[in-house]
Tab-separated table of N, CA and C in Angstrom:
chain	number	residue	atom	x	y	z
A	14	UNK	N	-8.760	8.767	1.382
A	14	UNK	CA	-8.350	9.510	2.545
A	14	UNK	C	-7.407	8.651	3.373
A	15	UNK	N	-6.289	9.213	3.759
A	15	UNK	CA	-5.323	8.497	4.573
A	15	UNK	C	-5.424	8.985	6.007
A	16	UNK	N	-5.534	8.048	6.935
A	16	UNK	CA	-5.543	8.379	8.350
A	16	UNK	C	-4.449	7.578	9.033
A	17	UNK	N	-4.045	8.016	10.223
A	17	UNK	CA	-3.007	7.274	10.925
A	17	UNK	C	-3.226	7.331	12.416
A	18	UNK	N	-2.677	6.345	13.079
A	18	UNK	CA	-2.684	6.322	14.537
A	18	UNK	C	-1.293	5.929	15.001
A	19	UNK	N	-0.969	6.290	16.220
A	19	UNK	CA	0.369	6.044	16.747
A	19	UNK	C	0.269	5.492	18.154
A	20	UNK	N	1.042	4.456	18.421
A	20	UNK	CA	1.114	3.874	19.753
A	20	UNK	C	2.573	3.617	20.064
A	21	UNK	N	3.041	4.103	21.174
A	21	UNK	CA	4.408	3.800	21.617
A	21	UNK	C	4.321	3.132	22.970
A	22	UNK	N	5.089	2.083	23.168
A	22	UNK	CA	5.024	1.317	24.400
A	22	UNK	C	6.415	1.085	24.945
A	23	UNK	N	6.763	1.712	26.073
A	23	UNK	CA	8.040	1.357	26.687
A	23	UNK	C	7.890	0.020	27.408
A	24	UNK	N	8.891	-0.811	27.322
A	24	UNK	CA	8.844	-2.124	27.926
A	24	UNK	C	10.142	-2.364	28.671
A	25	UNK	N	10.054	-2.633	29.963
A	25	UNK	CA	11.231	-2.983	30.739
A	25	UNK	C	11.386	-4.485	30.650
A	26	UNK	N	12.567	-4.947	30.187
A	26	UNK	CA	12.726	-6.378	29.983
A	26	UNK	C	14.047	-6.870	30.522
A	27	UNK	N	14.103	-8.140	30.829
A	27	UNK	CA	15.334	-8.789	31.276
A	27	UNK	C	16.180	-9.142	30.073
A	28	UNK	N	17.437	-9.505	30.338
A	28	UNK	CA	18.381	-9.739	29.255
A	28	UNK	C	17.948	-10.873	28.346
A	29	UNK	N	17.281	-11.897	28.850
A	29	UNK	CA	16.889	-13.012	27.997
A	29	UNK	C	15.920	-12.550	26.920
A	30	UNK	N	15.003	-11.670	27.273
A	30	UNK	CA	14.052	-11.168	26.283
A	30	UNK	C	14.717	-10.212	25.319
A	31	UNK	N	15.656	-9.425	25.805
A	31	UNK	CA	16.299	-8.437	24.951
A	31	UNK	C	17.456	-9.023	24.163
A	32	UNK	N	17.989	-10.139	24.601
A	32	UNK	CA	19.063	-10.770	23.872
A	32	UNK	C	20.408	-10.079	24.043
A	33	UNK	N	20.623	-9.420	25.178
A	33	UNK	CA	21.898	-8.766	25.441
A	33	UNK	C	22.424	-9.217	26.799
A	34	UNK	N	23.704	-8.947	27.062
A	34	UNK	CA	24.341	-9.432	28.277
A	34	UNK	C	24.011	-8.602	29.510
A	35	UNK	N	23.510	-7.405	29.339
A	35	UNK	CA	23.166	-6.541	30.457
A	35	UNK	C	22.010	-7.164	31.237
A	36	UNK	N	22.112	-7.313	32.586
A	36	UNK	CA	21.070	-7.999	33.339
A	36	UNK	C	19.678	-7.377	33.198
A	37	UNK	N	19.584	-6.069	33.198
A	37	UNK	CA	18.289	-5.404	33.027
A	37	UNK	C	18.521	-4.193	32.142
A	38	UNK	N	17.650	-3.998	31.194
A	38	UNK	CA	17.753	-2.821	30.339
A	38	UNK	C	16.361	-2.397	29.923
A	39	UNK	N	16.253	-1.195	29.454
A	39	UNK	CA	14.988	-0.715	28.931
A	39	UNK	C	14.971	-0.967	27.440
A	40	UNK	N	13.941	-1.628	26.991
A	40	UNK	CA	13.746	-1.869	25.574
A	40	UNK	C	12.510	-1.094	25.171
A	41	UNK	N	12.601	-0.364	24.109
A	41	UNK	CA	11.491	0.461	23.665
A	41	UNK	C	10.942	-0.113	22.377
A	42	UNK	N	9.647	-0.260	22.337
A	42	UNK	CA	8.946	-0.742	21.158
A	42	UNK	C	7.967	0.334	20.742
A	43	UNK	N	7.641	0.391	19.476
A	43	UNK	CA	6.642	1.351	19.035
A	43	UNK	C	5.886	0.832	17.841
A	44	UNK	N	4.640	1.239	17.696
A	44	UNK	CA	3.853	0.885	16.526
A	44	UNK	C	3.207	2.128	15.966
A	45	UNK	N	2.994	2.106	14.691
A	45	UNK	CA	2.281	3.178	14.028
A	45	UNK	C	1.552	2.560	12.859
A	46	UNK	N	0.317	2.913	12.679
A	46	UNK	CA	-0.432	2.392	11.541
A	46	UNK	C	-1.065	3.539	10.782
A	47	UNK	N	-1.026	3.447	9.485
A	47	UNK	CA	-1.640	4.429	8.609
A	47	UNK	C	-2.488	3.633	7.641
A	48	UNK	N	-3.740	4.034	7.431
A	48	UNK	CA	-4.547	3.285	6.483
A	48	UNK	C	-5.413	4.213	5.676
A	49	UNK	N	-5.902	3.719	4.563
A	49	UNK	CA	-6.818	4.431	3.701
A	49	UNK	C	-8.200	4.133	4.248
A	50	UNK	N	-9.212	4.206	4.628
A	50	UNK	CA	-10.533	4.065	5.278
A	50	UNK	C	-10.368	4.708	6.640
A	51	UNK	N	10.627	10.193	21.379
A	51	UNK	CA	11.223	10.213	22.695
A	51	UNK	C	12.750	9.987	22.696
A	52	UNK	N	13.261	10.725	22.843
A	52	UNK	CA	14.719	10.493	22.929
A	52	UNK	C	15.021	9.446	23.994
A	53	UNK	N	16.000	8.550	23.747
A	53	UNK	CA	16.380	7.508	24.688
A	53	UNK	C	17.887	7.395	24.756
A	54	UNK	N	18.373	6.756	25.811
A	54	UNK	CA	19.817	6.530	25.933
A	54	UNK	C	20.250	5.510	24.895
A	55	UNK	N	21.447	5.661	24.335
A	55	UNK	CA	21.907	4.695	23.337
A	55	UNK	C	22.114	3.322	23.954
A	56	UNK	N	21.823	2.291	23.182
A	56	UNK	CA	22.023	0.919	23.610
A	56	UNK	C	23.235	0.353	22.894
A	57	UNK	N	23.815	-0.712	23.424
A	57	UNK	CA	24.978	-1.290	22.767
A	57	UNK	C	24.636	-1.769	21.365
A	58	UNK	N	25.599	-1.662	20.478
A	58	UNK	CA	25.404	-2.112	19.103
A	58	UNK	C	25.211	-3.619	19.084
A	59	UNK	N	24.338	-4.064	18.211
A	59	UNK	CA	24.104	-5.493	18.030
A	59	UNK	C	24.649	-5.894	16.668
A	60	UNK	N	25.030	-7.139	16.530
A	60	UNK	CA	25.488	-7.574	15.214
A	60	UNK	C	24.337	-7.547	14.217
A	61	UNK	N	24.658	-7.455	12.942
A	61	UNK	CA	23.626	-7.471	11.907
A	61	UNK	C	23.191	-8.913	11.702
A	62	UNK	N	22.108	-9.280	12.353
A	62	UNK	CA	21.603	-10.646	12.285
A	62	UNK	C	20.389	-10.750	11.382
A	63	UNK	N	20.236	-9.813	10.473
A	63	UNK	CA	19.049	-9.771	9.646
A	63	UNK	C	19.301	-10.456	8.313
A	64	UNK	N	18.559	-11.510	8.080
A	64	UNK	CA	18.505	-12.120	6.762
A	64	UNK	C	17.099	-11.883	6.250
A	65	UNK	N	16.970	-11.118	5.184
A	65	UNK	CA	15.633	-10.751	4.711
A	65	UNK	C	14.786	-11.976	4.392
A	66	UNK	N	15.381	-12.979	3.756
A	66	UNK	CA	14.606	-14.170	3.411
A	66	UNK	C	14.143	-14.903	4.668
A	67	UNK	N	15.048	-15.069	5.631
A	67	UNK	CA	14.658	-15.769	6.855
A	67	UNK	C	13.656	-14.948	7.672
A	68	UNK	N	13.770	-13.607	7.621
A	68	UNK	CA	12.779	-12.786	8.323
A	68	UNK	C	11.404	-12.971	7.688
A	69	UNK	N	11.347	-13.008	6.364
A	69	UNK	CA	10.074	-13.228	5.675
A	69	UNK	C	9.444	-14.554	6.057
A	70	UNK	N	10.270	-15.588	6.172
A	70	UNK	CA	9.759	-16.901	6.585
A	70	UNK	C	9.211	-16.820	8.006
A	71	UNK	N	9.971	-16.199	8.911
A	71	UNK	CA	9.527	-16.040	10.298
A	71	UNK	C	8.227	-15.242	10.374
A	72	UNK	N	8.164	-14.135	9.658
A	72	UNK	CA	6.968	-13.289	9.659
A	72	UNK	C	5.757	-14.052	9.128
A	73	UNK	N	5.930	-14.761	8.016
A	73	UNK	CA	4.804	-15.489	7.431
A	73	UNK	C	4.414	-16.714	8.247
A	74	UNK	N	5.368	-17.366	8.902
A	74	UNK	CA	5.018	-18.450	9.824
A	74	UNK	C	4.183	-17.907	10.980
A	75	UNK	N	4.563	-16.738	11.480
A	75	UNK	CA	3.817	-16.103	12.570
A	75	UNK	C	2.405	-15.762	12.111
A	76	UNK	N	2.281	-15.128	10.957
A	76	UNK	CA	0.961	-14.768	10.423
A	76	UNK	C	0.128	-16.016	10.134
A	77	UNK	N	0.770	-17.037	9.567
A	77	UNK	CA	0.064	-18.266	9.214
A	77	UNK	C	-0.511	-18.985	10.414
A	78	UNK	N	0.141	-18.851	11.561
A	78	UNK	CA	-0.373	-19.456	12.784
A	78	UNK	C	-1.692	-18.854	13.236
A	79	UNK	N	-2.057	-17.721	12.648
A	79	UNK	CA	-3.315	-17.049	12.971
A	79	UNK	C	-4.212	-16.944	11.740
A	80	UNK	N	-3.964	-17.809	10.759
A	80	UNK	CA	-4.752	-17.858	9.519
A	80	UNK	C	-4.784	-16.533	8.775
A	81	UNK	N	-3.667	-15.813	8.798
A	81	UNK	CA	-3.534	-14.567	8.048
A	81	UNK	C	-2.651	-14.864	6.840
A	82	UNK	N	-3.040	-14.354	5.688
A	82	UNK	CA	-2.293	-14.622	4.458
A	82	UNK	C	-0.860	-14.103	4.548
A	83	UNK	N	0.057	-14.739	3.828
A	83	UNK	CA	1.458	-14.299	3.844
A	83	UNK	C	1.648	-12.951	3.157
A	84	UNK	N	2.760	-12.309	3.497
A	84	UNK	CA	3.163	-11.052	2.870
A	84	UNK	C	4.444	-11.303	2.083
A	85	UNK	N	4.672	-10.483	1.062
A	85	UNK	CA	5.887	-10.604	0.257
A	85	UNK	C	6.782	-9.403	0.518
A	86	UNK	N	8.079	-9.625	0.373
A	86	UNK	CA	9.042	-8.554	0.596
A	86	UNK	C	8.941	-7.523	-0.520
A	87	UNK	N	9.046	-6.249	-0.145
A	87	UNK	CA	8.970	-5.152	-1.103
A	87	UNK	C	10.214	-4.279	-0.951
A	88	UNK	N	10.918	-4.062	-2.057
A	88	UNK	CA	12.159	-3.283	-2.021
A	88	UNK	C	11.944	-1.845	-1.557
A	89	UNK	N	10.820	-1.235	-1.928
A	89	UNK	CA	10.565	0.146	-1.507
A	89	UNK	C	10.333	0.231	0.001
A	90	UNK	N	9.609	-0.742	0.547
A	90	UNK	CA	9.409	-0.764	1.999
A	90	UNK	C	10.724	-1.054	2.718
A	91	UNK	N	11.564	-1.923	2.139
A	91	UNK	CA	12.903	-2.153	2.713
A	91	UNK	C	13.699	-0.857	2.743
A	92	UNK	N	13.633	-0.099	1.652
A	92	UNK	CA	14.379	1.164	1.573
A	92	UNK	C	13.898	2.158	2.629
A	93	UNK	N	12.575	2.311	2.750
A	93	UNK	CA	12.030	3.244	3.745
A	93	UNK	C	12.394	2.800	5.162
A	94	UNK	N	12.320	1.494	5.427
A	94	UNK	CA	12.679	0.976	6.751
A	94	UNK	C	14.155	1.220	7.049
A	95	UNK	N	15.009	0.973	6.065
A	95	UNK	CA	16.452	1.161	6.246
A	95	UNK	C	16.789	2.619	6.515
A	96	UNK	N	16.208	3.522	5.737
A	96	UNK	CA	16.487	4.948	5.924
A	96	UNK	C	16.056	5.421	7.310
A	97	UNK	N	14.905	4.937	7.781
A	97	UNK	CA	14.427	5.355	9.100
A	97	UNK	C	15.298	4.756	10.209
A	98	UNK	N	15.663	3.485	10.080
A	98	UNK	CA	16.528	2.857	11.089
A	98	UNK	C	17.873	3.573	11.162
A	99	UNK	N	18.467	3.872	10.017
A	99	UNK	CA	19.750	4.578	9.992
A	99	UNK	C	19.629	5.961	10.618
A	100	UNK	N	18.548	6.670	10.299
A	100	UNK	CA	18.338	8.011	10.853
A	100	UNK	C	18.216	7.959	12.374
A	101	UNK	N	17.465	6.978	12.879
A	101	UNK	CA	17.296	6.885	14.332
A	101	UNK	C	18.620	6.582	15.027
A	102	UNK	N	19.434	5.699	14.446
A	102	UNK	CA	20.724	5.366	15.058
A	102	UNK	C	21.680	6.549	14.974
A	103	UNK	N	21.777	7.155	13.794
A	103	UNK	CA	22.708	8.274	13.599
A	103	UNK	C	22.363	9.476	14.466
A	104	UNK	N	21.069	9.678	14.737
A	104	UNK	CA	20.635	10.850	15.497
A	104	UNK	C	20.166	10.517	16.911
A	105	UNK	N	20.378	9.270	17.343
A	105	UNK	CA	20.151	8.862	18.724
A	105	UNK	C	18.722	9.121	19.211
A	106	UNK	N	17.740	8.560	18.495
A	106	UNK	CA	16.352	8.654	18.953
A	106	UNK	C	15.602	7.408	18.519
A	107	UNK	N	14.428	7.197	19.055
A	107	UNK	CA	13.549	6.105	18.662
A	107	UNK	C	12.130	6.650	18.635
A	108	UNK	N	11.585	6.802	17.443
A	108	UNK	CA	10.256	7.394	17.305
A	108	UNK	C	9.697	7.079	15.924
A	109	UNK	N	8.389	7.072	15.834
A	109	UNK	CA	7.742	6.931	14.528
A	109	UNK	C	7.792	8.235	13.749
A	110	UNK	N	8.006	9.316	14.441
A	110	UNK	CA	8.116	10.618	13.792
A	110	UNK	C	9.587	10.987	13.706
A	111	UNK	N	10.067	11.215	12.488
A	111	UNK	CA	11.460	11.625	12.288
A	111	UNK	C	11.689	12.975	12.952
A	112	UNK	N	12.941	13.287	13.223
A	112	UNK	CA	13.248	14.557	13.878
A	112	UNK	C	12.781	15.754	13.063
A	113	UNK	N	12.654	15.581	11.746
A	113	UNK	CA	12.161	16.668	10.894
A	113	UNK	C	10.639	16.650	10.742
A	114	UNK	N	9.960	15.789	11.515
A	114	UNK	CA	8.501	15.780	11.535
A	114	UNK	C	7.825	14.812	10.577
A	115	UNK	N	8.595	14.050	9.793
A	115	UNK	CA	7.986	13.116	8.845
A	115	UNK	C	7.425	11.892	9.567
A	116	UNK	N	6.279	11.417	9.079
A	116	UNK	CA	5.626	10.227	9.615
A	116	UNK	C	5.955	9.028	8.733
A	117	UNK	N	5.514	7.860	9.164
A	117	UNK	CA	5.711	6.657	8.354
A	117	UNK	C	5.077	6.829	6.972
A	118	UNK	N	3.913	7.442	6.912
A	118	UNK	CA	3.269	7.685	5.619
A	118	UNK	C	4.110	8.567	4.720
A	119	UNK	N	4.680	9.620	5.295
A	119	UNK	CA	5.563	10.506	4.527
A	119	UNK	C	6.770	9.749	3.995
A	120	UNK	N	7.377	8.933	4.858
A	120	UNK	CA	8.618	8.245	4.479
A	120	UNK	C	8.399	7.218	3.377
A	121	UNK	N	7.293	6.472	3.421
A	121	UNK	CA	7.072	5.481	2.359
A	121	UNK	C	6.702	6.156	1.045
A	122	UNK	N	5.968	7.255	1.113
A	122	UNK	CA	5.663	7.998	-0.115
A	122	UNK	C	6.933	8.558	-0.745
A	123	UNK	N	7.880	9.016	0.083
A	123	UNK	CA	9.135	9.583	-0.428
A	123	UNK	C	9.952	8.583	-1.234
A	124	UNK	N	9.854	7.293	-0.911
A	124	UNK	CA	10.603	6.284	-1.673
A	124	UNK	C	9.784	5.722	-2.830
A	125	UNK	N	8.557	6.231	-3.006
A	125	UNK	CA	7.736	5.818	-4.139
A	125	UNK	C	6.720	4.738	-3.842
A	126	UNK	N	6.476	4.429	-2.582
A	126	UNK	CA	5.479	3.427	-2.217
A	126	UNK	C	4.152	4.143	-2.003
A	127	UNK	N	3.247	4.028	-2.971
A	127	UNK	CA	1.949	4.700	-2.933
A	127	UNK	C	0.957	3.790	-2.216
A	128	UNK	N	0.878	3.945	-0.917
A	128	UNK	CA	0.155	2.998	-0.078
A	128	UNK	C	-1.338	3.269	0.005
A	129	UNK	N	-2.090	2.182	0.224
A	129	UNK	CA	-3.472	2.282	0.682
A	129	UNK	C	-3.522	1.915	2.164
A	130	UNK	N	-2.503	1.188	2.614
A	130	UNK	CA	-2.344	0.820	4.023
A	130	UNK	C	-0.854	0.717	4.310
A	131	UNK	N	-0.425	1.226	5.460
A	131	UNK	CA	0.949	1.020	5.922
A	131	UNK	C	0.961	1.029	7.445
A	132	UNK	N	1.738	0.136	8.022
A	132	UNK	CA	1.912	0.060	9.472
A	132	UNK	C	3.398	-0.072	9.758
A	133	UNK	N	3.820	0.463	10.885
A	133	UNK	CA	5.236	0.435	11.259
A	133	UNK	C	5.398	-0.068	12.688
A	134	UNK	N	6.284	-1.037	12.868
A	134	UNK	CA	6.733	-1.451	14.189
A	134	UNK	C	8.191	-1.063	14.303
A	135	UNK	N	8.575	-0.506	15.443
A	135	UNK	CA	9.982	-0.204	15.698
A	135	UNK	C	10.366	-0.815	17.036
A	136	UNK	N	11.639	-1.102	17.187
A	136	UNK	CA	12.139	-1.649	18.451
A	136	UNK	C	13.616	-1.340	18.557
A	137	UNK	N	14.117	-1.364	19.771
A	137	UNK	CA	15.538	-1.156	19.995
A	137	UNK	C	15.984	-2.035	21.148
A	138	UNK	N	17.173	-2.600	21.031
A	138	UNK	CA	17.731	-3.411	22.094
A	138	UNK	C	17.659	-4.898	21.836
A	139	UNK	N	17.314	-5.296	20.628
A	139	UNK	CA	17.200	-6.706	20.282
A	139	UNK	C	18.301	-7.089	19.309
A	140	UNK	N	18.927	-8.250	19.558
A	140	UNK	CA	20.063	-8.642	18.738
A	140	UNK	C	19.694	-9.564	17.586
A	141	UNK	N	18.485	-10.139	17.608
A	141	UNK	CA	18.127	-11.042	16.505
A	141	UNK	C	16.635	-10.976	16.209
A	142	UNK	N	16.295	-11.485	15.032
A	142	UNK	CA	14.920	-11.368	14.541
A	142	UNK	C	13.930	-12.179	15.368
A	143	UNK	N	14.331	-13.309	15.913
A	143	UNK	CA	13.403	-14.107	16.712
A	143	UNK	C	12.953	-13.361	17.965
A	144	UNK	N	13.898	-12.729	18.665
A	144	UNK	CA	13.521	-12.041	19.904
A	144	UNK	C	12.721	-10.777	19.630
A	145	UNK	N	13.024	-10.074	18.540
A	145	UNK	CA	12.246	-8.862	18.263
A	145	UNK	C	10.826	-9.227	17.836
A	146	UNK	N	10.655	-10.274	17.038
A	146	UNK	CA	9.300	-10.686	16.644
A	146	UNK	C	8.538	-11.197	17.865
A	147	UNK	N	9.198	-11.959	18.738
A	147	UNK	CA	8.539	-12.409	19.974
A	147	UNK	C	8.071	-11.216	20.810
A	148	UNK	N	8.923	-10.202	20.927
A	148	UNK	CA	8.544	-9.011	21.702
A	148	UNK	C	7.373	-8.293	21.046
A	149	UNK	N	7.416	-8.127	19.725
A	149	UNK	CA	6.304	-7.479	19.032
A	149	UNK	C	5.006	-8.266	19.216
A	150	UNK	N	5.092	-9.597	19.163
A	150	UNK	CA	3.882	-10.408	19.318
A	150	UNK	C	3.353	-10.356	20.751
A	151	UNK	N	4.192	-9.989	21.705
A	151	UNK	CA	3.753	-9.854	23.089
A	151	UNK	C	3.165	-8.495	23.418
A	152	UNK	N	3.107	-7.620	22.430
A	152	UNK	CA	2.570	-6.272	22.616
A	152	UNK	C	1.346	-6.111	21.717
A	153	UNK	N	0.179	-5.780	22.280
A	153	UNK	CA	-1.046	-5.746	21.474
A	153	UNK	C	-0.973	-4.895	20.206
A	154	UNK	N	-0.426	-3.694	20.271
A	154	UNK	CA	-0.361	-2.846	19.085
A	154	UNK	C	0.529	-3.416	18.001
A	155	UNK	N	1.680	-3.944	18.406
A	155	UNK	CA	2.611	-4.539	17.443
A	155	UNK	C	2.016	-5.796	16.830
A	156	UNK	N	1.412	-6.600	17.685
A	156	UNK	CA	0.773	-7.844	17.237
A	156	UNK	C	-0.314	-7.527	16.208
A	157	UNK	N	-1.125	-6.515	16.494
A	157	UNK	CA	-2.183	-6.139	15.552
A	157	UNK	C	-1.611	-5.756	14.197
A	158	UNK	N	-0.490	-5.028	14.187
A	158	UNK	CA	0.134	-4.668	12.913
A	158	UNK	C	0.611	-5.904	12.165
A	159	UNK	N	1.314	-6.806	12.862
A	159	UNK	CA	1.845	-8.009	12.213
A	159	UNK	C	0.726	-8.864	11.649
A	160	UNK	N	-0.386	-8.947	12.347
A	160	UNK	CA	-1.490	-9.820	11.935
A	160	UNK	C	-2.564	-9.101	11.122
A	161	UNK	N	-2.345	-7.861	10.768
A	161	UNK	CA	-3.356	-7.109	10.018
A	161	UNK	C	-3.534	-7.721	8.629
A	162	UNK	N	-4.749	-8.164	8.302
A	162	UNK	CA	-4.976	-8.808	7.003
A	162	UNK	C	-4.876	-7.848	5.817
A	163	UNK	N	-4.867	-6.543	6.073
A	163	UNK	CA	-4.718	-5.588	4.966
A	163	UNK	C	-3.296	-5.575	4.415
A	164	UNK	N	-2.339	-6.017	5.201
A	164	UNK	CA	-0.938	-6.025	4.767
A	164	UNK	C	-0.722	-7.129	3.735
A	165	UNK	N	-0.074	-6.773	2.638
A	165	UNK	CA	0.277	-7.756	1.609
A	165	UNK	C	1.775	-7.754	1.313
A	166	UNK	N	2.490	-6.737	1.817
A	166	UNK	CA	3.926	-6.620	1.582
A	166	UNK	C	4.601	-6.180	2.874
A	167	UNK	N	5.916	-6.427	2.951
A	167	UNK	CA	6.668	-5.982	4.121
A	167	UNK	C	8.043	-5.484	3.702
A	168	UNK	N	8.612	-4.669	4.586
A	168	UNK	CA	10.006	-4.255	4.494
A	168	UNK	C	10.582	-4.306	5.891
A	169	UNK	N	11.850	-4.661	5.995
A	169	UNK	CA	12.481	-4.815	7.303
A	169	UNK	C	13.880	-4.221	7.265
A	170	UNK	N	14.301	-3.642	8.381
A	170	UNK	CA	15.668	-3.127	8.495
A	170	UNK	C	16.139	-3.281	9.927
A	171	UNK	N	17.430	-3.551	10.061
A	171	UNK	CA	18.103	-3.568	11.359
A	171	UNK	C	19.360	-2.729	11.227
A	172	UNK	N	19.513	-1.779	12.120
A	172	UNK	CA	20.722	-0.956	12.195
A	172	UNK	C	21.166	-1.010	13.649
A	173	UNK	N	22.314	-1.631	13.906
A	173	UNK	CA	22.746	-1.918	15.270
A	173	UNK	C	21.626	-2.702	15.957
A	174	UNK	N	21.100	-2.227	17.068
A	174	UNK	CA	20.016	-2.951	17.743
A	174	UNK	C	18.655	-2.302	17.492
A	175	UNK	N	18.575	-1.438	16.489
A	175	UNK	CA	17.329	-0.746	16.138
A	175	UNK	C	16.685	-1.451	14.948
A	176	UNK	N	15.403	-1.739	15.078
A	176	UNK	CA	14.649	-2.480	14.065
A	176	UNK	C	13.470	-1.648	13.574
A	177	UNK	N	13.184	-1.751	12.277
A	177	UNK	CA	11.997	-1.138	11.687
A	177	UNK	C	11.336	-2.182	10.798
A	178	UNK	N	10.070	-2.466	11.061
A	178	UNK	CA	9.255	-3.345	10.226
A	178	UNK	C	8.137	-2.506	9.635
A	179	UNK	N	8.027	-2.525	8.318
A	179	UNK	CA	6.918	-1.871	7.626
A	179	UNK	C	6.057	-2.940	6.980
A	180	UNK	N	4.760	-2.804	7.127
A	180	UNK	CA	3.783	-3.675	6.477
A	180	UNK	C	2.873	-2.779	5.664
A	181	UNK	N	2.572	-3.188	4.434
A	181	UNK	CA	1.777	-2.288	3.620
A	181	UNK	C	1.013	-2.957	2.501
A	182	UNK	N	0.248	-2.129	1.821
A	182	UNK	CA	-0.487	-2.508	0.615
A	182	UNK	C	-0.565	-1.268	-0.256
A	183	UNK	N	-0.501	-1.484	-1.572
A	183	UNK	CA	-0.603	-0.363	-2.516
A	183	UNK	C	-1.974	-0.372	-3.163
């Protein structure tokens, strides 16, 4: 049986936390977890600062600091994350639910990832992986997803300043 929960957290942050030149901006973060047992104003485009290998190192260093086993990169989760990030940017929204009603569970199944556990963190307004991971770790729901011991694989995508992190197990 697959169940899911959804948590969205708006966060007002200063430019240092968001990594942009605007003195104050709204940064939106969201988490969604699925396990077996809002339209927003557009933000300025950010450069593509995503290196999958370096993100994996950062993610596993973060998990390791809490005695959680490392996760490995999964191409199917990368694909699902990329498709969702692109959809959110192209259609100007930030949500765990696609405009056509699909959830994170639906999206990973569509790319062939037959999950027993999947969690999704999303964020917008961050220009690099260090600041987005720091922001996620400062939010209880996002932190719980990153540190969830059920996760054994991850996928990551950045489209402009929109980020999608998927953590899962098959």
